[in-house]
XYZ file of C-alpha atoms in Angstrom:
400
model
C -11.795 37.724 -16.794
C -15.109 37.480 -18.436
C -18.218 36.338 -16.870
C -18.632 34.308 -20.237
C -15.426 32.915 -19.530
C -15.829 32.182 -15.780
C -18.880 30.446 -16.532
C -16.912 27.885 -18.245
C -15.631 26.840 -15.050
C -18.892 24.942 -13.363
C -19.588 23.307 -16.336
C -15.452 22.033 -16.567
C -15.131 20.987 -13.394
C -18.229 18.667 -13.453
C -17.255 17.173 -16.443
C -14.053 16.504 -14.907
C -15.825 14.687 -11.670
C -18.562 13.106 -13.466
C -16.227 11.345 -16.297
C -16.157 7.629 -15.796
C -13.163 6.693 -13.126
C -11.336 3.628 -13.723
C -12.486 0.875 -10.561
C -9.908 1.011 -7.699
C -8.003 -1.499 -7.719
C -6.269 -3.093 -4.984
C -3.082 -2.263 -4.381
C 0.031 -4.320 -3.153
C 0.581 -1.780 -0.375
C 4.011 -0.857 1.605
C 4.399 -0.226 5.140
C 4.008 3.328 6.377
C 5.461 3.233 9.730
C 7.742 1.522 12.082
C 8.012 0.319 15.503
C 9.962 -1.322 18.190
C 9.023 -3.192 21.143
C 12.281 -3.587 23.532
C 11.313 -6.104 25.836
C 14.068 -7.143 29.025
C 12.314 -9.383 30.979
C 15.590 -9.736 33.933
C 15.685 -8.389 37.273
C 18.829 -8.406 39.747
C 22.567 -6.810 39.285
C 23.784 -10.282 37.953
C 21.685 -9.969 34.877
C 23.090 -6.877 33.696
C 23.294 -7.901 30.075
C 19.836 -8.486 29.564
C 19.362 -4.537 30.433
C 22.243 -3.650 27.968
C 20.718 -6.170 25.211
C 18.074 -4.145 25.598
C 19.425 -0.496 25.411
C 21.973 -1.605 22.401
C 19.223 -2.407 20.256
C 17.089 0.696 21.679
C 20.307 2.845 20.622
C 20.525 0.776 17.162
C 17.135 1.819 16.070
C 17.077 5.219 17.544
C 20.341 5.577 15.145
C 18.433 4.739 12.241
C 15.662 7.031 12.434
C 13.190 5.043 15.125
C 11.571 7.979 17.375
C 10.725 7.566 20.825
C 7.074 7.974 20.088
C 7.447 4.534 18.121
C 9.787 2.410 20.687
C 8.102 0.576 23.494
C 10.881 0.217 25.818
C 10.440 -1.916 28.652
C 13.146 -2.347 31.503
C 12.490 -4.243 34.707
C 15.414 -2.711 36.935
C 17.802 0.140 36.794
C 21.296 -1.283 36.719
C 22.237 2.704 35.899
C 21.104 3.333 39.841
C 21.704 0.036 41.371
C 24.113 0.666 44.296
C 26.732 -1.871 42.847
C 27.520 -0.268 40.108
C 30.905 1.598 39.937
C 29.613 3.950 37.450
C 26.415 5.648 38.975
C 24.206 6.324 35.891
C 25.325 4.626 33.357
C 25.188 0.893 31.303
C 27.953 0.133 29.113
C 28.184 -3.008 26.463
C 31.734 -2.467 25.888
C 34.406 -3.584 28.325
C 36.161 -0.266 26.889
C 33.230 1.603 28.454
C 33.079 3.659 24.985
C 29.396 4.631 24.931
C 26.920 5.239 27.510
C 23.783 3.394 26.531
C 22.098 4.900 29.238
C 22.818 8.690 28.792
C 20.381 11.976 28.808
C 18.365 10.345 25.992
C 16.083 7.672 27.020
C 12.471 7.192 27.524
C 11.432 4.083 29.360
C 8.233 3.095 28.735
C 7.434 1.050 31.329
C 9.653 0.540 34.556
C 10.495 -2.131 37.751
C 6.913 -3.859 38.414
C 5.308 -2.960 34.999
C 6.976 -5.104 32.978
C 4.723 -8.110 33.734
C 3.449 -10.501 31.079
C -0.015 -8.911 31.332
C 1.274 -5.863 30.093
C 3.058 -6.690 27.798
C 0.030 -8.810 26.106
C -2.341 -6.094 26.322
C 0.472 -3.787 24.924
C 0.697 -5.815 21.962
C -3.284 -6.506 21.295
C -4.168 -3.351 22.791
C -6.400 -3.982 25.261
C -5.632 -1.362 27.900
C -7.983 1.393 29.400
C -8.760 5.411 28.227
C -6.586 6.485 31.226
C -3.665 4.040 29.192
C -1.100 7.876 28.150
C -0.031 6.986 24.555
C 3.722 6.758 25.157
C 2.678 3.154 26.928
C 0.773 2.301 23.468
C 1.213 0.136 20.784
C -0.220 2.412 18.199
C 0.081 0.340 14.981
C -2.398 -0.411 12.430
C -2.080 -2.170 9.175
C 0.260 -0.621 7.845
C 3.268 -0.708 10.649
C 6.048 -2.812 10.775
C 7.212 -4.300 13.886
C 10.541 -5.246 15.017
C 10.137 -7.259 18.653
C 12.536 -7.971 20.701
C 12.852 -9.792 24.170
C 15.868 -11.192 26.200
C 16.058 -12.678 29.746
C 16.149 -16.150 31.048
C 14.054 -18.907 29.231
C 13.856 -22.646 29.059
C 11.556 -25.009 26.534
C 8.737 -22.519 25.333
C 8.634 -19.871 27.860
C 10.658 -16.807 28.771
C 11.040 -15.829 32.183
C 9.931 -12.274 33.523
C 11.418 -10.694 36.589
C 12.194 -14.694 37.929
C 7.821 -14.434 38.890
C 6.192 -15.439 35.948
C 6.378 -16.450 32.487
C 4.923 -16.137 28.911
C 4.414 -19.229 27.032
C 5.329 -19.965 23.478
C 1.214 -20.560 23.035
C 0.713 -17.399 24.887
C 3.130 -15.441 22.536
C 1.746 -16.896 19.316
C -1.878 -15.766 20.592
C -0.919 -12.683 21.185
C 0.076 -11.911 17.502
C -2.314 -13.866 16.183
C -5.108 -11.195 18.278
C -2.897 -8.264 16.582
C -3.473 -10.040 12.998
C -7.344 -10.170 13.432
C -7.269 -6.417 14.877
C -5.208 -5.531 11.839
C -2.536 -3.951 14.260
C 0.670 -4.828 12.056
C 2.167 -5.376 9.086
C 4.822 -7.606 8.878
C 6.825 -8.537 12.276
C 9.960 -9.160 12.579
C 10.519 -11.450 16.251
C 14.047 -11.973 17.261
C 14.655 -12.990 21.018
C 18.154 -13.982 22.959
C 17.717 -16.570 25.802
C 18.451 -20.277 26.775
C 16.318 -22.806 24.205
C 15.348 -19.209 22.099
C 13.984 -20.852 18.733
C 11.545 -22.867 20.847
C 9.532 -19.648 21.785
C 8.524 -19.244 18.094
C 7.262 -22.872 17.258
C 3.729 -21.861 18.183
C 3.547 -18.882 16.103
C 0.444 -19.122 13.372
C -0.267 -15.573 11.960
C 0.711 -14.776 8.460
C 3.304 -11.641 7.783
C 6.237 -13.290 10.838
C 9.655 -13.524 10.461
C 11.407 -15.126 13.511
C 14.964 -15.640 14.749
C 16.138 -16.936 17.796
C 19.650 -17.587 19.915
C 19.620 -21.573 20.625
C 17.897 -24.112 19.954
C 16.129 -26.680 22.721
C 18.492 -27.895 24.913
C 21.022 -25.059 24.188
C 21.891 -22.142 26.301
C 22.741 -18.293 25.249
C 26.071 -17.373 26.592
C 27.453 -13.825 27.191
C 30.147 -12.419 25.224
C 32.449 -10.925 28.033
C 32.043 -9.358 30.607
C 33.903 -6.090 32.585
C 36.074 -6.270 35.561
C 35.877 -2.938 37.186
C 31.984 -3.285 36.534
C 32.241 -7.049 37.837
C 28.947 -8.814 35.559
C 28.847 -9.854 31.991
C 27.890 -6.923 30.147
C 26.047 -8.148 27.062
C 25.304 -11.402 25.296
C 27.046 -13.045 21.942
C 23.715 -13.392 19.801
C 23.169 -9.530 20.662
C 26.508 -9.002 20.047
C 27.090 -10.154 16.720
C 23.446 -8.372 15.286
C 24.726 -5.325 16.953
C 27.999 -5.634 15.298
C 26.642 -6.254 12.105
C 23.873 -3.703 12.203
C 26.859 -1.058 13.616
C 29.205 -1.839 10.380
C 26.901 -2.894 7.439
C 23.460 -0.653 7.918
C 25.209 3.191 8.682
C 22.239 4.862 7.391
C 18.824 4.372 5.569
C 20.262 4.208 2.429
C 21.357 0.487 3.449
C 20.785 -2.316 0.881
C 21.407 -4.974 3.353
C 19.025 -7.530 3.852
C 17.660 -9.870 6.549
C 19.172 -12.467 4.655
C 22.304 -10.639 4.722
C 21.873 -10.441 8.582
C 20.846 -13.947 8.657
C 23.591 -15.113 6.926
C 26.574 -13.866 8.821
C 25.292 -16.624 12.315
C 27.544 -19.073 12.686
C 28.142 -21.069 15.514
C 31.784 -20.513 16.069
C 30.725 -17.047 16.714
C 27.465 -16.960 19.147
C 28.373 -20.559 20.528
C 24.598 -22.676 19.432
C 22.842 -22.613 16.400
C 20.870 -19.501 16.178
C 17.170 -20.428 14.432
C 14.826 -18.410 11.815
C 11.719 -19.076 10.446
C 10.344 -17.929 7.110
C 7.339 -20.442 6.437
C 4.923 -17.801 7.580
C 5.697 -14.713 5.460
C 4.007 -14.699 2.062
C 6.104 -15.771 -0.280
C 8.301 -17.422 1.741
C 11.874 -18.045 2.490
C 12.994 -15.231 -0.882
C 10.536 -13.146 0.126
C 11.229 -12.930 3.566
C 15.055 -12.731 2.579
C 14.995 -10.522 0.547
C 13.638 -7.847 2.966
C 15.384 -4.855 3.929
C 16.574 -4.388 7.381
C 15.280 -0.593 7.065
C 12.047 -2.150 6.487
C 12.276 -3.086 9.997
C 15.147 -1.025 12.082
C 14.868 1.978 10.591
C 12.508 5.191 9.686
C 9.952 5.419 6.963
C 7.536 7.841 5.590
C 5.740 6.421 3.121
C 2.107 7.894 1.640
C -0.167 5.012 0.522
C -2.054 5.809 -2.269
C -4.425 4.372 -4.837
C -2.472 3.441 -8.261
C -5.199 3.188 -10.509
C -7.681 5.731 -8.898
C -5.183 8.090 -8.578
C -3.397 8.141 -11.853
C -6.918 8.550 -13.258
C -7.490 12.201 -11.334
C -4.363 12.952 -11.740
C -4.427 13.488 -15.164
C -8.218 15.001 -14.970
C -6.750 17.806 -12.639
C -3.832 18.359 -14.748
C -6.451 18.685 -17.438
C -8.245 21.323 -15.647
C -5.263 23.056 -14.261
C -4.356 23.426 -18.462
C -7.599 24.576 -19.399
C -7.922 27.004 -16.471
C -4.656 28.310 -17.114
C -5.714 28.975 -20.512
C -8.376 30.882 -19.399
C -7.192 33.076 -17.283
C -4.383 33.787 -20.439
C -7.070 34.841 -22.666
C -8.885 37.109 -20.208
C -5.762 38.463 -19.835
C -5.551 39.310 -23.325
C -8.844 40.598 -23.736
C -8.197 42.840 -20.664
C -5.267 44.250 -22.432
C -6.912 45.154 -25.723
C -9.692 46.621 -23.657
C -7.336 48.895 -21.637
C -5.203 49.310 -24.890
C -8.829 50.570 -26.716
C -9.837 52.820 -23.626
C -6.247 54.475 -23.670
C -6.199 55.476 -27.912
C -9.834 56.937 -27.051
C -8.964 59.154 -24.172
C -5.698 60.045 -26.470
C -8.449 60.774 -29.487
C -10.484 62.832 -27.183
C -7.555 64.709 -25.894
C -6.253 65.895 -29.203
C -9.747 66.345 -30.360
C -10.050 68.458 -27.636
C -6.850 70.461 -28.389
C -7.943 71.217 -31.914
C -11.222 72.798 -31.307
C -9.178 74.904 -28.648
C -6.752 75.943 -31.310
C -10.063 76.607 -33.505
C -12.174 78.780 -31.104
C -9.033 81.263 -30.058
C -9.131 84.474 -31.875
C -6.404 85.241 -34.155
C -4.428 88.041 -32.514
C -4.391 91.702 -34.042
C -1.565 92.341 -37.014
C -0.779 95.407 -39.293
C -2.773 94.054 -42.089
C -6.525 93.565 -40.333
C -5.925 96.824 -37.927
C -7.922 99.359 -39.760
C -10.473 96.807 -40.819
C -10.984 96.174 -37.327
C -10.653 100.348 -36.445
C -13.717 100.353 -39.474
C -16.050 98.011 -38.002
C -15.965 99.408 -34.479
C -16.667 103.090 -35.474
C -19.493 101.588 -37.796
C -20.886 99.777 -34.921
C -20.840 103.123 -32.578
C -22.449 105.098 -34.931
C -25.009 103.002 -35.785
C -25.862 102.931 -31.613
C -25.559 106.473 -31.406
C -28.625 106.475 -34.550
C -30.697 104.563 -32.576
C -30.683 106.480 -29.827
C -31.613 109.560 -31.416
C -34.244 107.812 -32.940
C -35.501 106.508 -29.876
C -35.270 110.226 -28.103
C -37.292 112.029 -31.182
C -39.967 108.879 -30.915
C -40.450 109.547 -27.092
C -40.863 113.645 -27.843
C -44.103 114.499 -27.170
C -46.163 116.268 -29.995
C -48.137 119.796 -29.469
């Protein structure tokens, strides 16, 4: 390329950043991430559906895409090592014992004694310490949405954890109201299965929350069945019924199914008490909240937020530049060409230039007709040397 036509460059690419760029605009901006918290607040071999709750849902949104670096799971016993069990290492949902929710693939997040309400508020507003590893962190921003779930025994506004202590309804609602201000989610999507569920959202305040519960005051949350050979209930009918629906309508990503949808298919003859849900504090309300995908909130996602208006606007200045330059560098390309093509009819000029004054210069070689003309000029040419010398000998003769 020519300098001439490098220097173009400088001046192209400064009228491309200096050129007025539309103001950015803000932007109604989609989730980029989400998470799980898997909360079982139960201790004790009788409560070994509250641990299988638990692990069904962990399996559900490990299925669709969740990774272990964005579930909190937190399980207060081991019913997979309790010495009841009949089947050492393992926690089953299914009378029919089909899957092992327990398995080689699990990552508990926090075990036995750490699942205290303490932890599990500073979890949620992050307040922990430097020495905190981040597989025991909640790390969301604004951008993450959250699916939370808890089980265990409850009553009127509080949930029970490990039969020692308990989290209030006004202690819950604080808690995501802290995560609002710190801009730590999203939207969140709260569902929890225990006695008097729906009374454990009342409280709740923070914009962005939709909430779903098993029973309403006064009403309990019954298991579904249990197993004889393993000899406890193994999981409970609100669970149940989200499992099954999650299991046969949401295979994949590509699901269309909404939280309506899910919503929709409660019915009492089926989880035996009403099952709740609030909408009144997502934006937009009830449709809004409806009309949500359950990927939005059990599955994967990728996304890469961007700047509409900003970004069109360099788009099409790059794409601008990338055309110009491109042009260019066609056009040097050219001219580099017709330079070579110049330099190589020159050197093929010189060469038969060359060639020709050769072909002039070489003497003609000797032929029947210029023989004695030749013969005539070379005995001329000897005699006239042999005069000169006797010239030069009678010069030198000395005279008497």
């Amino acid at each position: 390329m020519k300098l001439s036509n490098a220097l173009h460059l400088p001046a192209l690419l400064a009228a491309t950043l200096l050129s007025p760029i539309q103001p950015i605009q803000p932007v109604t901006a989609e989730h980029t991430s989400n998470w799980a918290v898997l909360v079982g607040t139960s201790r004790f071999w009788f409560n070994y559906r509250h641990l299988a709750n638990v692990l069904s849902m962990y399996r559900t949104v490990k299925r669709l895409g969740i990774p272990d670096s964005q579930i909190i799971l937190m399980l207060p016993d081991d019913m997979a090592c309790n010495p009841r069990n009949a089947f050492p290492g393992t926690v089953y949902s299914n009378a029919d014992r089909a899957v092992d929710l327990y398995g080689d693939n699990i990552e508990v997040d926090y075990r036995g004694y750490e699942v205290t309400v303490e932890n599990f508020i500073r979890l949620l507003t992050d307040r922990v310490g430097d020495e905190m590893p981040r597989s025991k962190r909640l790390l969301t921003d604004d951008r993450s949405n959250i699916f939370v779930y808890m089980t265990g025994h409850g009553g009127n506004e509080f949930l029970k954890f490990q039969d020692a202590e308990e989290i209030g309804a006004f202690d819950l609602a604080d808690a995501f109201e802290q995560m609002w201000e710190k801009r730590r989610y999203h939207e969140i999507l709260f569902m929890i299965d225990t006695c008097q569920a729906n009374t454990m959202y009342s409280k709740l305040y923070s914009p962005n929350i939709i909430a779903t519960g098993s029973s309403e005051l006064d009403q309990s949350s019954y298991s579904h069945h249990a197993d004889n050979d393993v000899g406890v209930a193994v999981i409970d009918r609100y669970t149940y019924y989200n499992l099954e629906f999650l299991e046969s309508e949401v295979k994949d990503l590509g699901s269309k199914k909404t939280v309506g949808d899910l919503f929709d298919s409660y019915n009492y003859e089926k989880i035996h008490s009403n099952a709740g849900v609030r909408y009144d504090l997502f934006r937009g309300g009830a449709e809004a909240a409806r009309s949500r995908l359950l990927t939005d909130f059990f599955g994967n996602i990728q996304n890469v937020e961007v700047d509409g208006a900003r970004n069109n606007t360099i788009d099409e200045d790059v794409l601008a530049l990338s055309r110009t330059i491109a042009k260019l560098r066609e056009l040097a390309d050219q001219e580099e060409e017709a330079t070579a093509s110049n330099k190589s009819d020159a050197k093929e000029s010189t060469k038969a230039n060359s060639r020709q004054s050769k072909r002039i210069q070489m003497a003609k070689p000797l032929t029947d007709e210029n023989w004695y003309t030749k013969k005539l000029v070379g005995a001329t040419a000897l005699a006239s040397c042999a005069a000169l010398w006797a010239l030069g000998s009678y010069l030198e003769t000395p005279k008497n």
